[in-house]
């Protein structure tokens, strides 16, 4: 999840530089998010099959290799069409990784706490990424290809960690676990058609769509907004972006432990977290339409917003797993992560289109 967090935040931190290098508009940049969406949707169709053939180990290795492939392509600063298409491969990898790990962690004891830690690692990836990019660009004289080279090295290191941790999790073990659990539970059809007809899955996918859309829109466009609309220096904008990811990380880890003890169930916890995140973004939008926040206040508001957005995805995942039989969990989480996760790509794409029409000054309204 740390590697996914780094990959997700890369394009958001590099938008100003990539726009300048390729001499393209915000709407063209937004095609990257659509490409990711296509890859993510494909992952929903194949994740159960890949589990059966190569198990959790194969799913995790394949997901990481997809991201490594994207990074290696972009080391050479390819034509913009290939740059965009490479993120489709990355979207496939992130979909496989996310679906696999969410189901695995949800099946363990203390799942709220562990899910918070898992998704907290995603946030940590987002925290360190702007700092790394600032240093790399400063050292390489704005050569973003060097950053993608570093990302490929990180991906190879992650593959080694996966091999050491999941080397027994092959397809045969996965099939055995499912067959054992089927003997103790009434079997339900786990075909993709049956999953898509499940109203619970559809409602969770819709909820996740708005959650991820909001999170990724801030992560993808905030630096550009502060840099160009509010005249912050790019280093300052990246620094503020880091505090958004710090908030997400703290929200997932700290509130993950609080959820089990403070709330009756994850549903009520999510209701409170959602309300607070909407309130904070409303305050941020109102103030920025009237005047320009100073750096300290902007940092504080963005941090608090991240704090309440952070636990939404992990607590939603735990709730969904509690409502579904074991044989439907991988397919259902794959569908929810992919269809609901389209917000992660459609959100920034729509923001980019609206920014193209109205200007960056109205970015907070679009995100709200």
Short mmCIF file of C-alpha atoms in Angstrom, two decimals:
data_model
loop_
_atom_site.label_atom_id
_atom_site.label_comp_id
_atom_site.label_asym_id
_atom_site.label_seq_id
_atom_site.Cartn_x
_atom_site.Cartn_y
_atom_site.Cartn_z
CA UNK A 1 0.00 0.00 0.00
CA UNK A 2 2.98 2.30 0.58
CA UNK A 3 4.00 1.77 -3.05
CA UNK A 4 0.43 2.39 -4.25
CA UNK A 5 0.36 5.66 -2.28
CA UNK A 6 3.58 6.81 -3.94
CA UNK A 7 2.29 5.86 -7.39
CA UNK A 8 -1.07 7.60 -6.86
CA UNK A 9 0.52 10.86 -5.70
CA UNK A 10 3.22 10.98 -8.39
CA UNK A 11 1.09 12.45 -11.15
CA UNK A 12 -0.49 15.00 -8.79
CA UNK A 13 2.90 16.34 -7.73
CA UNK A 14 4.27 16.34 -11.28
CA UNK A 15 1.29 17.96 -13.06
CA UNK A 16 2.88 21.46 -13.31
CA UNK A 17 6.13 20.04 -14.69
CA UNK A 18 4.50 17.53 -17.07
CA UNK A 19 2.13 20.21 -18.40
CA UNK A 20 5.12 22.44 -19.12
CA UNK A 21 7.28 19.67 -20.65
CA UNK A 22 4.61 18.31 -23.02
CA UNK A 23 2.97 21.74 -23.57
CA UNK A 24 -0.49 20.32 -22.90
CA UNK A 25 -3.67 21.57 -21.21
CA UNK A 26 -5.32 20.43 -17.98
CA UNK A 27 -7.94 18.51 -19.96
CA UNK A 28 -5.22 16.48 -21.70
CA UNK A 29 -3.56 15.70 -18.38
CA UNK A 30 -6.95 14.46 -17.19
CA UNK A 31 -6.79 11.64 -19.75
CA UNK A 32 -4.19 10.03 -17.50
CA UNK A 33 -6.89 9.46 -14.90
CA UNK A 34 -9.23 7.93 -17.50
CA UNK A 35 -6.43 5.58 -18.53
CA UNK A 36 -6.02 4.53 -14.90
CA UNK A 37 -9.76 3.95 -14.73
CA UNK A 38 -9.66 1.53 -17.67
CA UNK A 39 -6.90 -0.46 -16.00
CA UNK A 40 -8.79 -0.53 -12.72
CA UNK A 41 -11.96 -1.81 -14.39
CA UNK A 42 -10.01 -4.61 -16.07
CA UNK A 43 -8.66 -5.63 -12.66
CA UNK A 44 -12.24 -6.14 -11.41
CA UNK A 45 -12.88 -8.60 -14.25
CA UNK A 46 -9.75 -10.70 -13.74
CA UNK A 47 -8.94 -10.55 -10.01
CA UNK A 48 -10.86 -13.71 -9.04
CA UNK A 49 -9.38 -15.66 -11.95
CA UNK A 50 -5.85 -14.53 -11.10
CA UNK A 51 -6.40 -15.55 -7.46
CA UNK A 52 -7.44 -19.04 -8.55
CA UNK A 53 -4.48 -19.47 -10.90
CA UNK A 54 -1.57 -17.95 -8.95
CA UNK A 55 -3.00 -17.13 -5.50
CA UNK A 56 -2.33 -14.04 -3.41
CA UNK A 57 1.39 -14.22 -4.16
CA UNK A 58 0.82 -14.05 -7.91
CA UNK A 59 -1.74 -11.25 -7.62
CA UNK A 60 0.64 -9.11 -5.55
CA UNK A 61 3.64 -9.78 -7.80
CA UNK A 62 1.63 -9.09 -10.97
CA UNK A 63 0.24 -5.86 -9.50
CA UNK A 64 3.70 -4.59 -8.61
CA UNK A 65 5.11 -5.56 -12.02
CA UNK A 66 2.39 -3.48 -13.71
CA UNK A 67 3.46 -0.38 -11.76
CA UNK A 68 7.14 -1.10 -12.45
CA UNK A 69 6.36 -1.35 -16.17
CA UNK A 70 4.65 2.06 -16.11
CA UNK A 71 7.66 3.57 -14.29
CA UNK A 72 10.20 2.12 -16.73
CA UNK A 73 8.25 3.42 -19.73
CA UNK A 74 8.13 6.93 -18.30
CA UNK A 75 11.84 6.99 -17.43
CA UNK A 76 12.42 7.78 -21.12
CA UNK A 77 9.82 10.60 -21.29
CA UNK A 78 7.80 8.92 -24.08
CA UNK A 79 5.29 10.65 -26.38
CA UNK A 80 2.27 11.87 -24.44
CA UNK A 81 -0.02 9.13 -25.84
CA UNK A 82 2.30 6.43 -24.48
CA UNK A 83 2.69 8.30 -21.19
CA UNK A 84 -1.11 8.29 -20.81
CA UNK A 85 -1.46 4.61 -21.79
CA UNK A 86 1.23 3.56 -19.32
CA UNK A 87 -1.02 4.71 -16.49
CA UNK A 88 -3.63 2.23 -17.67
CA UNK A 89 -1.15 -0.54 -16.86
CA UNK A 90 -0.53 1.10 -13.47
CA UNK A 91 -4.29 1.25 -12.86
CA UNK A 92 -4.53 -2.50 -13.49
CA UNK A 93 -1.73 -3.11 -10.98
CA UNK A 94 -3.19 -0.86 -8.29
CA UNK A 95 -6.61 -2.49 -8.70
CA UNK A 96 -5.16 -5.97 -8.21
CA UNK A 97 -3.08 -4.92 -5.20
CA UNK A 98 -5.89 -3.02 -3.49
CA UNK A 99 -8.53 -5.72 -3.96
CA UNK A 100 -6.22 -8.50 -2.77
CA UNK A 101 -4.96 -6.76 0.37
CA UNK A 102 -8.38 -5.43 1.46
CA UNK A 103 -9.90 -8.93 1.42
CA UNK A 104 -6.87 -10.48 3.14
CA UNK A 105 -6.76 -7.95 6.00
CA UNK A 106 -10.56 -8.05 6.47
CA UNK A 107 -10.31 -11.78 7.17
CA UNK A 108 -7.91 -11.32 10.10
CA UNK A 109 -8.61 -10.59 13.76
CA UNK A 110 -8.44 -6.91 14.85
CA UNK A 111 -9.33 -6.05 11.25
CA UNK A 112 -10.27 -2.42 12.03
CA UNK A 113 -6.87 -1.69 13.49
CA UNK A 114 -4.98 -3.64 10.83
CA UNK A 115 -7.01 -2.10 8.02
CA UNK A 116 -6.20 1.33 9.43
CA UNK A 117 -2.50 0.50 9.46
CA UNK A 118 -2.69 -0.95 5.92
CA UNK A 119 -4.32 2.15 4.48
CA UNK A 120 -2.12 4.31 6.69
CA UNK A 121 0.82 2.94 4.71
CA UNK A 122 -0.91 4.28 1.59
CA UNK A 123 -0.94 7.69 3.23
CA UNK A 124 2.72 7.42 4.23
CA UNK A 125 3.54 6.83 0.56
CA UNK A 126 1.71 10.06 -0.24
CA UNK A 127 3.58 11.88 2.55
CA UNK A 128 7.10 10.99 1.45
CA UNK A 129 6.44 11.30 -2.29
CA UNK A 130 6.29 15.16 -2.53
CA UNK A 131 9.44 15.40 -0.44
CA UNK A 132 11.22 12.88 -2.68
CA UNK A 133 10.05 14.66 -5.83
CA UNK A 134 11.26 18.03 -4.57
CA UNK A 135 14.73 16.62 -3.84
CA UNK A 136 14.92 14.62 -7.09
CA UNK A 137 13.84 17.55 -9.27
CA UNK A 138 16.27 19.87 -7.49
CA UNK A 139 19.11 17.40 -7.95
CA UNK A 140 18.26 16.44 -11.57
CA UNK A 141 17.31 19.94 -12.82
CA UNK A 142 13.61 19.06 -13.25
CA UNK A 143 14.21 15.72 -15.00
CA UNK A 144 11.09 13.81 -13.93
CA UNK A 145 12.37 10.67 -15.67
CA UNK A 146 14.81 10.19 -12.78
CA UNK A 147 11.87 10.02 -10.38
CA UNK A 148 10.24 7.23 -12.39
CA UNK A 149 13.55 5.34 -12.37
CA UNK A 150 13.58 5.53 -8.56
CA UNK A 151 9.97 4.31 -8.52
CA UNK A 152 10.94 1.23 -10.54
CA UNK A 153 13.69 0.44 -8.00
CA UNK A 154 11.20 0.78 -5.15
CA UNK A 155 8.84 -1.56 -7.01
CA UNK A 156 11.53 -4.23 -7.31
CA UNK A 157 12.21 -3.94 -3.57
CA UNK A 158 8.48 -4.37 -2.88
CA UNK A 159 8.43 -7.51 -5.04
CA UNK A 160 11.23 -8.98 -2.92
CA UNK A 161 9.26 -8.21 0.26
CA UNK A 162 6.14 -9.85 -1.20
CA UNK A 163 8.08 -12.99 -2.13
CA UNK A 164 9.41 -13.25 1.41
CA UNK A 165 6.00 -12.70 3.05
CA UNK A 166 3.55 -14.57 0.79
CA UNK A 167 5.64 -17.29 -0.86
CA UNK A 168 3.21 -20.02 0.33
CA UNK A 169 0.08 -18.18 -0.86
CA UNK A 170 -0.34 -19.90 -4.24
CA UNK A 171 -3.45 -20.76 -6.22
CA UNK A 172 -3.81 -24.22 -4.70
CA UNK A 173 -3.89 -22.81 -1.17
CA UNK A 174 -6.48 -20.21 -2.18
CA UNK A 175 -8.74 -22.87 -3.72
CA UNK A 176 -8.35 -25.05 -0.62
CA UNK A 177 -9.33 -22.18 1.73
CA UNK A 178 -12.45 -21.47 -0.32
CA UNK A 179 -13.45 -25.16 -0.45
CA UNK A 180 -13.08 -25.55 3.33
CA UNK A 181 -15.19 -22.50 4.03
CA UNK A 182 -17.83 -23.64 1.56
CA UNK A 183 -18.26 -26.81 3.63
CA UNK A 184 -19.25 -24.67 6.64
CA UNK A 185 -21.41 -22.07 4.88
CA UNK A 186 -24.24 -22.14 2.41
CA UNK A 187 -22.64 -21.69 -0.99
CA UNK A 188 -23.68 -18.66 -3.02
CA UNK A 189 -23.00 -18.02 -6.68
CA UNK A 190 -19.92 -15.83 -6.93
CA UNK A 191 -20.16 -15.04 -10.64
CA UNK A 192 -19.56 -11.46 -11.71
CA UNK A 193 -23.20 -11.17 -12.83
CA UNK A 194 -24.44 -12.16 -9.38
CA UNK A 195 -22.05 -9.71 -7.71
CA UNK A 196 -23.21 -6.82 -9.90
CA UNK A 197 -26.86 -7.63 -9.10
CA UNK A 198 -26.17 -7.40 -5.37
CA UNK A 199 -27.61 -4.08 -4.11
CA UNK A 200 -25.21 -3.99 -1.16
CA UNK A 201 -22.24 -4.11 -3.51
CA UNK A 202 -23.72 -1.37 -5.73
CA UNK A 203 -24.38 0.99 -2.81
CA UNK A 204 -20.92 0.45 -1.38
CA UNK A 205 -19.38 1.08 -4.82
CA UNK A 206 -21.31 4.37 -5.10
CA UNK A 207 -20.19 5.46 -1.62
CA UNK A 208 -16.59 4.59 -2.42
CA UNK A 209 -16.85 6.50 -5.71
CA UNK A 210 -17.47 9.78 -3.87
CA UNK A 211 -14.87 9.04 -1.16
CA UNK A 212 -12.05 8.27 -3.55
CA UNK A 213 -13.11 11.02 -5.95
CA UNK A 214 -12.78 13.63 -3.23
CA UNK A 215 -9.48 12.25 -1.91
CA UNK A 216 -7.80 11.93 -5.29
CA UNK A 217 -9.05 15.30 -6.56
CA UNK A 218 -7.37 17.05 -3.66
CA UNK A 219 -4.25 14.93 -4.09
CA UNK A 220 -4.07 15.53 -7.85
CA UNK A 221 -4.98 19.22 -8.17
CA UNK A 222 -4.20 20.96 -4.87
CA UNK A 223 -0.52 21.55 -5.69
CA UNK A 224 -1.45 23.03 -9.07
CA UNK A 225 -4.17 25.17 -7.44
CA UNK A 226 -1.86 26.59 -4.77
CA UNK A 227 0.97 27.05 -7.25
CA UNK A 228 -0.94 28.86 -10.01
CA UNK A 229 -4.12 30.27 -8.47
CA UNK A 230 -2.82 31.27 -5.03
CA UNK A 231 0.77 32.04 -6.10
CA UNK A 232 2.42 29.71 -3.59
CA UNK A 233 5.90 28.46 -4.47
CA UNK A 234 5.83 24.87 -5.73
CA UNK A 235 7.99 23.71 -2.80
CA UNK A 236 5.47 25.28 -0.38
CA UNK A 237 2.54 23.75 -2.25
CA UNK A 238 4.16 20.30 -2.11
CA UNK A 239 4.85 20.84 1.59
CA UNK A 240 1.16 21.57 2.22
CA UNK A 241 0.23 18.53 0.13
CA UNK A 242 2.41 16.45 2.43
CA UNK A 243 0.26 17.54 5.39
CA UNK A 244 -2.85 16.30 3.57
CA UNK A 245 -1.29 12.84 3.41
CA UNK A 246 -0.11 13.10 7.01
CA UNK A 247 -3.74 13.75 7.95
CA UNK A 248 -4.94 10.76 5.91
CA UNK A 249 -2.30 8.53 7.50
CA UNK A 250 -3.07 9.63 11.06
CA UNK A 251 -6.80 9.32 10.38
CA UNK A 252 -6.44 5.76 9.15
CA UNK A 253 -4.12 4.59 11.90
CA UNK A 254 -5.38 6.52 14.95
CA UNK A 255 -9.09 6.61 14.08
CA UNK A 256 -8.84 2.95 13.05
CA UNK A 257 -8.17 2.08 16.71
CA UNK A 258 -10.80 4.56 17.95
CA UNK A 259 -13.52 3.16 15.64
CA UNK A 260 -13.72 -0.18 17.45
CA UNK A 261 -13.90 1.39 20.90
CA UNK A 262 -15.89 4.58 20.38
CA UNK A 263 -18.59 3.55 17.89
CA UNK A 264 -21.16 0.76 17.96
CA UNK A 265 -20.24 -0.26 14.41
CA UNK A 266 -18.25 0.89 11.37
CA UNK A 267 -21.37 2.32 9.70
CA UNK A 268 -21.92 4.89 12.44
CA UNK A 269 -18.22 5.73 12.46
CA UNK A 270 -18.28 6.40 8.72
CA UNK A 271 -21.35 8.63 9.10
CA UNK A 272 -19.47 10.86 11.58
CA UNK A 273 -16.25 10.91 9.53
CA UNK A 274 -18.11 11.76 6.32
CA UNK A 275 -20.02 14.63 7.95
CA UNK A 276 -16.84 16.13 9.40
CA UNK A 277 -14.94 15.91 6.10
CA UNK A 278 -17.78 17.68 4.27
CA UNK A 279 -17.87 20.42 6.91
CA UNK A 280 -14.12 21.07 6.67
CA UNK A 281 -14.05 21.27 2.87
CA UNK A 282 -17.04 23.65 2.98
CA UNK A 283 -15.18 25.97 5.36
CA UNK A 284 -12.02 25.78 3.21
CA UNK A 285 -13.98 26.59 0.05
CA UNK A 286 -15.84 29.53 1.61
CA UNK A 287 -12.70 31.19 2.99
CA UNK A 288 -10.74 30.78 -0.26
CA UNK A 289 -13.54 32.33 -2.31
CA UNK A 290 -13.41 35.41 -0.09
CA UNK A 291 -9.66 35.74 0.39
CA UNK A 292 -6.39 33.81 0.24
CA UNK A 293 -5.46 31.75 3.29
CA UNK A 294 -1.95 32.06 4.61
CA UNK A 295 0.28 28.98 4.42
CA UNK A 296 -0.20 27.96 8.06
CA UNK A 297 -4.01 28.07 7.98
CA UNK A 298 -4.10 26.30 4.62
CA UNK A 299 -1.85 23.58 6.00
CA UNK A 300 -4.06 23.15 9.08
CA UNK A 301 -7.31 22.92 7.07
CA UNK A 302 -5.85 20.45 4.59
CA UNK A 303 -4.46 18.34 7.44
CA UNK A 304 -7.87 18.14 9.20
CA UNK A 305 -9.60 17.30 5.92
CA UNK A 306 -7.20 14.42 5.40
CA UNK A 307 -7.72 13.29 9.00
CA UNK A 308 -11.43 12.63 8.43
CA UNK A 309 -11.18 11.38 4.83
CA UNK A 310 -8.52 8.86 5.85
CA UNK A 311 -10.61 6.21 7.68
CA UNK A 312 -13.50 6.16 5.18
CA UNK A 313 -12.10 3.53 2.80
CA UNK A 314 -10.80 1.04 5.42
CA UNK A 315 -13.94 1.13 7.59
CA UNK A 316 -16.10 0.75 4.49
CA UNK A 317 -14.06 -2.32 3.45
CA UNK A 318 -14.50 -3.98 6.85
CA UNK A 319 -18.25 -3.32 6.80
CA UNK A 320 -18.64 -4.84 3.33
CA UNK A 321 -16.68 -7.97 4.24
CA UNK A 322 -18.96 -8.51 7.27
CA UNK A 323 -22.03 -8.45 5.04
CA UNK A 324 -20.83 -10.90 2.38
CA UNK A 325 -20.21 -14.68 2.40
CA UNK A 326 -16.59 -15.77 2.01
CA UNK A 327 -16.91 -17.08 -1.56
CA UNK A 328 -18.14 -13.66 -2.75
CA UNK A 329 -15.59 -11.52 -0.96
CA UNK A 330 -12.75 -11.42 -3.49
CA UNK A 331 -15.01 -10.76 -6.47
CA UNK A 332 -17.13 -8.25 -4.52
CA UNK A 333 -14.14 -6.34 -3.18
CA UNK A 334 -12.62 -6.35 -6.65
CA UNK A 335 -15.84 -4.92 -8.10
CA UNK A 336 -16.30 -2.35 -5.32
CA UNK A 337 -12.63 -1.31 -5.42
CA UNK A 338 -12.70 -1.00 -9.20
CA UNK A 339 -16.15 0.49 -9.82
CA UNK A 340 -16.15 2.59 -6.66
CA UNK A 341 -12.51 3.37 -7.22
CA UNK A 342 -13.41 4.95 -10.56
CA UNK A 343 -13.93 8.06 -8.46
CA UNK A 344 -10.17 7.99 -7.96
CA UNK A 345 -9.76 8.60 -11.69
CA UNK A 346 -13.04 10.20 -12.78
CA UNK A 347 -12.88 12.76 -9.95
CA UNK A 348 -9.56 14.31 -11.03
CA UNK A 349 -10.60 14.01 -14.70
CA UNK A 350 -13.83 15.97 -14.12
CA UNK A 351 -11.95 18.52 -12.01
CA UNK A 352 -9.47 18.94 -14.87
CA UNK A 353 -12.26 19.52 -17.37
CA UNK A 354 -13.97 22.06 -15.10
CA UNK A 355 -10.67 23.80 -14.37
CA UNK A 356 -10.13 24.08 -18.12
CA UNK A 357 -13.51 25.83 -18.46
CA UNK A 358 -13.58 28.00 -15.34
CA UNK A 359 -9.97 28.40 -14.24
CA UNK A 360 -8.10 27.07 -11.22
CA UNK A 361 -9.53 29.75 -8.93
CA UNK A 362 -12.78 27.77 -8.62
CA UNK A 363 -11.08 24.44 -7.87
CA UNK A 364 -12.42 24.24 -4.23
CA UNK A 365 -16.02 24.59 -5.47
CA UNK A 366 -15.57 21.79 -7.99
CA UNK A 367 -14.02 19.52 -5.35
CA UNK A 368 -16.88 20.26 -2.93
#
